[in-house]
Amino acid sequence: MTVEDVRIIELPKFTDPRGNLSFVEQLNHIPFEIKRTYWIYDVPGGEARGGHAFKVNEEFIVALSGAFEVIVDDGRKKEVFLLNRSYYGLYVPSGLWREMQNFSTNSLALEFGSMHYDVKDYVRSYDEFLKLKSNEEI
Ligand code: TYD
C-alpha cells in the first residue's frame, strides 16, 4: 500500500436548520467490516497520537468535532490529510505509518478498525517499519 491508496471519503450530509446529520455504513462508505470503534478526546495542545503502523488493520477516521491532521507515510512519500469537517472520513489501508497531530481544542477523533485490538498488529519502530516495507512484508 502507498499514500496514493489513502483517501478522504465525503460522507452523506443532511443539512437541517435543527442541526445537521451524517452517517457511515460498513462495506459502503467504509470499505471493510467494522470490528472495533474507538475515539480519542481531551488531547492537550501540541500532543500527537498514533505514531505507528498496522500490519493488517485498516482504519476509517472521522473528526466528529473540531479538526486535526493525519500524516500518512509509506516509507517513500508522506502526505498530510486535514480532517476538519464532520462529514469527511479518511480511509487508511494497512501497512502505512500514520500519526495524528495539531488537534484543535475539544476535537474528537472517531476511528473504525477492521480488527479487534491486537498488540501484535502494531509496528511501533519507524526503522522496523521501513525494513518491513522494503522487504514487502507489510
Ligand atoms: P495506541 O493505539 O497505542 O495509541 P497511540 O498509538 O496513540 O499511542 O493505544 C493506547 C493504549 O490504548 C494501548 O496501550 C492499548 C489501548 N487500546 C486498547 O486497549 N484497545 C484499542 O482498541 C486501542 C486503539 C487502544
PDB file of C-alpha atoms and ligand atoms in Angstrom:
ATOM      1  CA  MET A   1       0.000   0.000   0.000  1.00  0.00           C
ATOM      2  CA  THR A   2       1.120   3.565  -0.668  1.00  0.00           C
ATOM      3  CA  VAL A   3      -0.162   7.004   0.304  1.00  0.00           C
ATOM      4  CA  GLU A   4      -1.999   7.003  -3.045  1.00  0.00           C
ATOM      5  CA  ASP A   5      -4.337   4.379  -1.551  1.00  0.00           C
ATOM      6  CA  VAL A   6      -5.349   6.748   1.265  1.00  0.00           C
ATOM      7  CA  ARG A   7      -8.403   8.824   0.522  1.00  0.00           C
ATOM      8  CA  ILE A   8     -10.868  11.234   2.048  1.00  0.00           C
ATOM      9  CA  ILE A   9     -14.401   9.989   1.520  1.00  0.00           C
ATOM     10  CA  GLU A  10     -17.151  12.579   1.648  1.00  0.00           C
ATOM     11  CA  LEU A  11     -19.998  11.176   3.735  1.00  0.00           C
ATOM     12  CA  PRO A  12     -23.695  11.889   3.296  1.00  0.00           C
ATOM     13  CA  LYS A  13     -24.745  15.157   4.904  1.00  0.00           C
ATOM     14  CA  PHE A  14     -28.293  16.193   5.678  1.00  0.00           C
ATOM     15  CA  THR A  15     -28.229  19.886   6.457  1.00  0.00           C
ATOM     16  CA  ASP A  16     -31.169  20.946   8.534  1.00  0.00           C
ATOM     17  CA  PRO A  17     -31.999  24.116  10.470  1.00  0.00           C
ATOM     18  CA  ARG A  18     -32.433  21.824  13.508  1.00  0.00           C
ATOM     19  CA  GLY A  19     -28.846  20.549  13.140  1.00  0.00           C
ATOM     20  CA  ASN A  20     -27.000  18.525  10.543  1.00  0.00           C
ATOM     21  CA  LEU A  21     -26.790  14.737  10.260  1.00  0.00           C
ATOM     22  CA  SER A  22     -24.219  12.452   8.682  1.00  0.00           C
ATOM     23  CA  PHE A  23     -23.782   8.690   8.760  1.00  0.00           C
ATOM     24  CA  VAL A  24     -21.481   5.854   7.686  1.00  0.00           C
ATOM     25  CA  GLU A  25     -22.234   2.289   6.649  1.00  0.00           C
ATOM     26  CA  GLN A  26     -19.812  -0.624   6.615  1.00  0.00           C
ATOM     27  CA  LEU A  27     -18.978  -2.054   3.195  1.00  0.00           C
ATOM     28  CA  ASN A  28     -20.439   1.093   1.726  1.00  0.00           C
ATOM     29  CA  HIS A  29     -18.622   4.275   2.781  1.00  0.00           C
ATOM     30  CA  ILE A  30     -16.305   2.195   4.970  1.00  0.00           C
ATOM     31  CA  PRO A  31     -14.701  -0.391   2.666  1.00  0.00           C
ATOM     32  CA  PHE A  32     -14.320  -3.111   5.348  1.00  0.00           C
ATOM     33  CA  GLU A  33     -16.284  -4.869   8.081  1.00  0.00           C
ATOM     34  CA  ILE A  34     -16.063  -2.901  11.319  1.00  0.00           C
ATOM     35  CA  LYS A  35     -14.678  -4.936  14.217  1.00  0.00           C
ATOM     36  CA  ARG A  36     -13.817  -2.069  16.532  1.00  0.00           C
ATOM     37  CA  THR A  37     -14.639   1.555  17.221  1.00  0.00           C
ATOM     38  CA  TYR A  38     -12.638   3.837  19.479  1.00  0.00           C
ATOM     39  CA  TRP A  39     -12.260   7.542  19.990  1.00  0.00           C
ATOM     40  CA  ILE A  40      -9.570   9.982  21.023  1.00  0.00           C
ATOM     41  CA  TYR A  41     -10.537  13.052  23.017  1.00  0.00           C
ATOM     42  CA  ASP A  42      -9.158  15.595  25.527  1.00  0.00           C
ATOM     43  CA  VAL A  43      -5.914  15.825  23.586  1.00  0.00           C
ATOM     44  CA  PRO A  44      -3.745  18.548  25.171  1.00  0.00           C
ATOM     45  CA  GLY A  45      -2.438  21.252  22.815  1.00  0.00           C
ATOM     46  CA  GLY A  46       0.694  20.221  20.938  1.00  0.00           C
ATOM     47  CA  GLU A  47       0.310  16.484  21.533  1.00  0.00           C
ATOM     48  CA  ALA A  48       0.478  13.869  18.773  1.00  0.00           C
ATOM     49  CA  ARG A  49      -1.034  10.384  18.824  1.00  0.00           C
ATOM     50  CA  GLY A  50      -0.742   7.206  16.887  1.00  0.00           C
ATOM     51  CA  GLY A  51       2.844   7.188  15.656  1.00  0.00           C
ATOM     52  CA  HIS A  52       2.801   3.613  14.389  1.00  0.00           C
ATOM     53  CA  ALA A  53       1.730   1.333  11.547  1.00  0.00           C
ATOM     54  CA  PHE A  54      -0.700  -1.576  11.478  1.00  0.00           C
ATOM     55  CA  LYS A  55       0.298  -4.744   9.658  1.00  0.00           C
ATOM     56  CA  VAL A  56      -3.258  -5.841   8.845  1.00  0.00           C
ATOM     57  CA  ASN A  57      -5.741  -3.474  10.482  1.00  0.00           C
ATOM     58  CA  GLU A  58      -7.452  -0.987   8.180  1.00  0.00           C
ATOM     59  CA  GLU A  59      -8.903   2.220   9.529  1.00  0.00           C
ATOM     60  CA  PHE A  60     -11.501   4.819   8.839  1.00  0.00           C
ATOM     61  CA  ILE A  61     -11.076   8.086  10.748  1.00  0.00           C
ATOM     62  CA  VAL A  62     -13.635  10.858  11.276  1.00  0.00           C
ATOM     63  CA  ALA A  63     -13.159  14.199  13.058  1.00  0.00           C
ATOM     64  CA  LEU A  64     -16.577  14.201  14.691  1.00  0.00           C
ATOM     65  CA  SER A  65     -15.862  17.623  16.080  1.00  0.00           C
ATOM     66  CA  GLY A  66     -13.003  20.059  15.702  1.00  0.00           C
ATOM     67  CA  ALA A  67     -10.073  19.323  13.438  1.00  0.00           C
ATOM     68  CA  PHE A  68      -6.750  17.504  13.300  1.00  0.00           C
ATOM     69  CA  GLU A  69      -4.249  16.269  10.754  1.00  0.00           C
ATOM     70  CA  VAL A  70      -3.373  12.697   9.875  1.00  0.00           C
ATOM     71  CA  ILE A  71       0.106  12.222   8.448  1.00  0.00           C
ATOM     72  CA  VAL A  72       0.416   9.083   6.372  1.00  0.00           C
ATOM     73  CA  ASP A  73       3.782   7.740   5.257  1.00  0.00           C
ATOM     74  CA  ASP A  74       4.520   4.737   3.032  1.00  0.00           C
ATOM     75  CA  GLY A  75       8.298   4.882   3.519  1.00  0.00           C
ATOM     76  CA  ARG A  76       8.805   6.811   0.272  1.00  0.00           C
ATOM     77  CA  LYS A  77       6.230   9.531   0.419  1.00  0.00           C
ATOM     78  CA  LYS A  78       4.392  11.384   3.174  1.00  0.00           C
ATOM     79  CA  GLU A  79       1.063  13.125   2.905  1.00  0.00           C
ATOM     80  CA  VAL A  80      -0.884  15.238   5.401  1.00  0.00           C
ATOM     81  CA  PHE A  81      -4.675  14.956   5.409  1.00  0.00           C
ATOM     82  CA  LEU A  82      -6.650  17.640   7.227  1.00  0.00           C
ATOM     83  CA  LEU A  83      -9.873  16.396   8.769  1.00  0.00           C
ATOM     84  CA  ASN A  84     -11.888  19.496   9.597  1.00  0.00           C
ATOM     85  CA  ARG A  85     -15.440  18.539   8.637  1.00  0.00           C
ATOM     86  CA  SER A  86     -17.740  16.088  10.433  1.00  0.00           C
ATOM     87  CA  TYR A  87     -18.718  14.619   7.056  1.00  0.00           C
ATOM     88  CA  TYR A  88     -15.181  13.660   5.962  1.00  0.00           C
ATOM     89  CA  GLY A  89     -13.868  10.153   6.533  1.00  0.00           C
ATOM     90  CA  LEU A  90     -10.258   9.173   5.941  1.00  0.00           C
ATOM     91  CA  TYR A  91      -9.644   5.631   4.753  1.00  0.00           C
ATOM     92  CA  VAL A  92      -6.196   4.365   5.764  1.00  0.00           C
ATOM     93  CA  PRO A  93      -5.314   0.883   4.438  1.00  0.00           C
ATOM     94  CA  SER A  94      -2.948  -1.413   6.327  1.00  0.00           C
ATOM     95  CA  GLY A  95       0.826  -1.200   6.067  1.00  0.00           C
ATOM     96  CA  LEU A  96       1.216   2.572   6.380  1.00  0.00           C
ATOM     97  CA  TRP A  97       2.855   4.657   9.072  1.00  0.00           C
ATOM     98  CA  ARG A  98       0.332   7.124  10.461  1.00  0.00           C
ATOM     99  CA  GLU A  99       0.314   9.831  13.068  1.00  0.00           C
ATOM    100  CA  MET A 100      -2.268  12.366  14.205  1.00  0.00           C
ATOM    101  CA  GLN A 101      -1.329  15.909  15.173  1.00  0.00           C
ATOM    102  CA  ASN A 102      -2.493  19.520  15.521  1.00  0.00           C
ATOM    103  CA  PHE A 103      -5.682  18.635  17.365  1.00  0.00           C
ATOM    104  CA  SER A 104      -7.919  21.661  17.844  1.00  0.00           C
ATOM    105  CA  THR A 105      -9.411  22.323  21.282  1.00  0.00           C
ATOM    106  CA  ASN A 106     -12.228  19.876  22.067  1.00  0.00           C
ATOM    107  CA  SER A 107     -11.662  17.868  18.909  1.00  0.00           C
ATOM    108  CA  LEU A 108     -12.988  14.340  18.845  1.00  0.00           C
ATOM    109  CA  ALA A 109     -11.471  11.626  16.633  1.00  0.00           C
ATOM    110  CA  LEU A 110     -13.629   8.590  15.927  1.00  0.00           C
ATOM    111  CA  GLU A 111     -11.807   5.578  14.470  1.00  0.00           C
ATOM    112  CA  PHE A 112     -13.221   2.411  12.991  1.00  0.00           C
ATOM    113  CA  GLY A 113     -10.974  -0.622  12.619  1.00  0.00           C
ATOM    114  CA  SER A 114     -11.185  -3.829  10.617  1.00  0.00           C
ATOM    115  CA  MET A 115      -9.707  -5.887  13.504  1.00  0.00           C
ATOM    116  CA  HIS A 116     -10.136  -6.312  17.221  1.00  0.00           C
ATOM    117  CA  TYR A 117      -7.352  -4.750  19.259  1.00  0.00           C
ATOM    118  CA  ASP A 118      -4.199  -6.831  18.800  1.00  0.00           C
ATOM    119  CA  VAL A 119      -0.891  -5.587  20.109  1.00  0.00           C
ATOM    120  CA  LYS A 120       0.933  -7.896  17.627  1.00  0.00           C
ATOM    121  CA  ASP A 121      -0.540  -5.961  14.711  1.00  0.00           C
ATOM    122  CA  TYR A 122       1.352  -2.800  15.721  1.00  0.00           C
ATOM    123  CA  VAL A 123       4.703  -1.697  14.299  1.00  0.00           C
ATOM    124  CA  ARG A 124       5.956   0.965  16.705  1.00  0.00           C
ATOM    125  CA  SER A 125       9.504   1.464  15.453  1.00  0.00           C
ATOM    126  CA  TYR A 126       9.851   3.586  12.316  1.00  0.00           C
ATOM    127  CA  ASP A 127      13.103   1.803  11.394  1.00  0.00           C
ATOM    128  CA  GLU A 128      11.339  -1.539  11.695  1.00  0.00           C
ATOM    129  CA  PHE A 129       8.523  -0.171   9.524  1.00  0.00           C
ATOM    130  CA  LEU A 130      11.000   0.877   6.810  1.00  0.00           C
ATOM    131  CA  LYS A 131      12.613  -2.559   6.944  1.00  0.00           C
ATOM    132  CA  LEU A 132       9.278  -4.389   6.647  1.00  0.00           C
ATOM    133  CA  LYS A 133       8.233  -2.070   3.829  1.00  0.00           C
ATOM    134  CA  SER A 134      11.430  -2.507   1.839  1.00  0.00           C
ATOM    135  CA  ASN A 135      11.138  -6.306   2.207  1.00  0.00           C
ATOM    136  CA  GLU A 136       7.496  -6.050   1.127  1.00  0.00           C
ATOM    137  CA  GLU A 137       6.481  -7.759   4.360  1.00  0.00           C
ATOM    138  CA  ILE A 138       3.723  -5.222   5.004  1.00  0.00           C
TER     139      ILE A 138
HETATM  140  P1  TYD B   1      -2.488   3.181  20.994  1.00  0.00           P
HETATM  141  O1  TYD B   1      -3.148   2.631  19.789  1.00  0.00           O
HETATM  142  O2  TYD B   1      -1.137   2.652  21.360  1.00  0.00           O
HETATM  143  O3  TYD B   1      -2.440   4.758  20.882  1.00  0.00           O
HETATM  144  P2  TYD B   1      -1.268   5.688  20.320  1.00  0.00           P
HETATM  145  O4  TYD B   1      -0.680   4.999  19.139  1.00  0.00           O
HETATM  146  O5  TYD B   1      -1.930   6.997  20.004  1.00  0.00           O
HETATM  147  O6  TYD B   1      -0.282   5.807  21.441  1.00  0.00           O
HETATM  148  O7  TYD B   1      -3.440   2.964  22.243  1.00  0.00           O
HETATM  149  C1  TYD B   1      -3.091   3.394  23.552  1.00  0.00           C
HETATM  150  C2  TYD B   1      -3.466   2.300  24.534  1.00  0.00           C
HETATM  151  O8  TYD B   1      -4.849   2.040  24.479  1.00  0.00           O
HETATM  152  C3  TYD B   1      -2.759   0.992  24.247  1.00  0.00           C
HETATM  153  O9  TYD B   1      -1.768   0.776  25.222  1.00  0.00           O
HETATM  154  C4  TYD B   1      -3.802  -0.085  24.378  1.00  0.00           C
HETATM  155  C5  TYD B   1      -5.110   0.644  24.485  1.00  0.00           C
HETATM  156  N1  TYD B   1      -6.061   0.309  23.396  1.00  0.00           N
HETATM  157  C6  TYD B   1      -6.924  -0.740  23.545  1.00  0.00           C
HETATM  158  O10 TYD B   1      -6.909  -1.449  24.574  1.00  0.00           O
HETATM  159  N2  TYD B   1      -7.837  -1.001  22.556  1.00  0.00           N
HETATM  160  C7  TYD B   1      -7.883  -0.250  21.424  1.00  0.00           C
HETATM  161  O11 TYD B   1      -8.732  -0.528  20.533  1.00  0.00           O
HETATM  162  C8  TYD B   1      -6.946   0.820  21.243  1.00  0.00           C
HETATM  163  C9  TYD B   1      -6.942   1.631  19.991  1.00  0.00           C
HETATM  164  C10 TYD B   1      -6.057   1.065  22.251  1.00  0.00           C
END
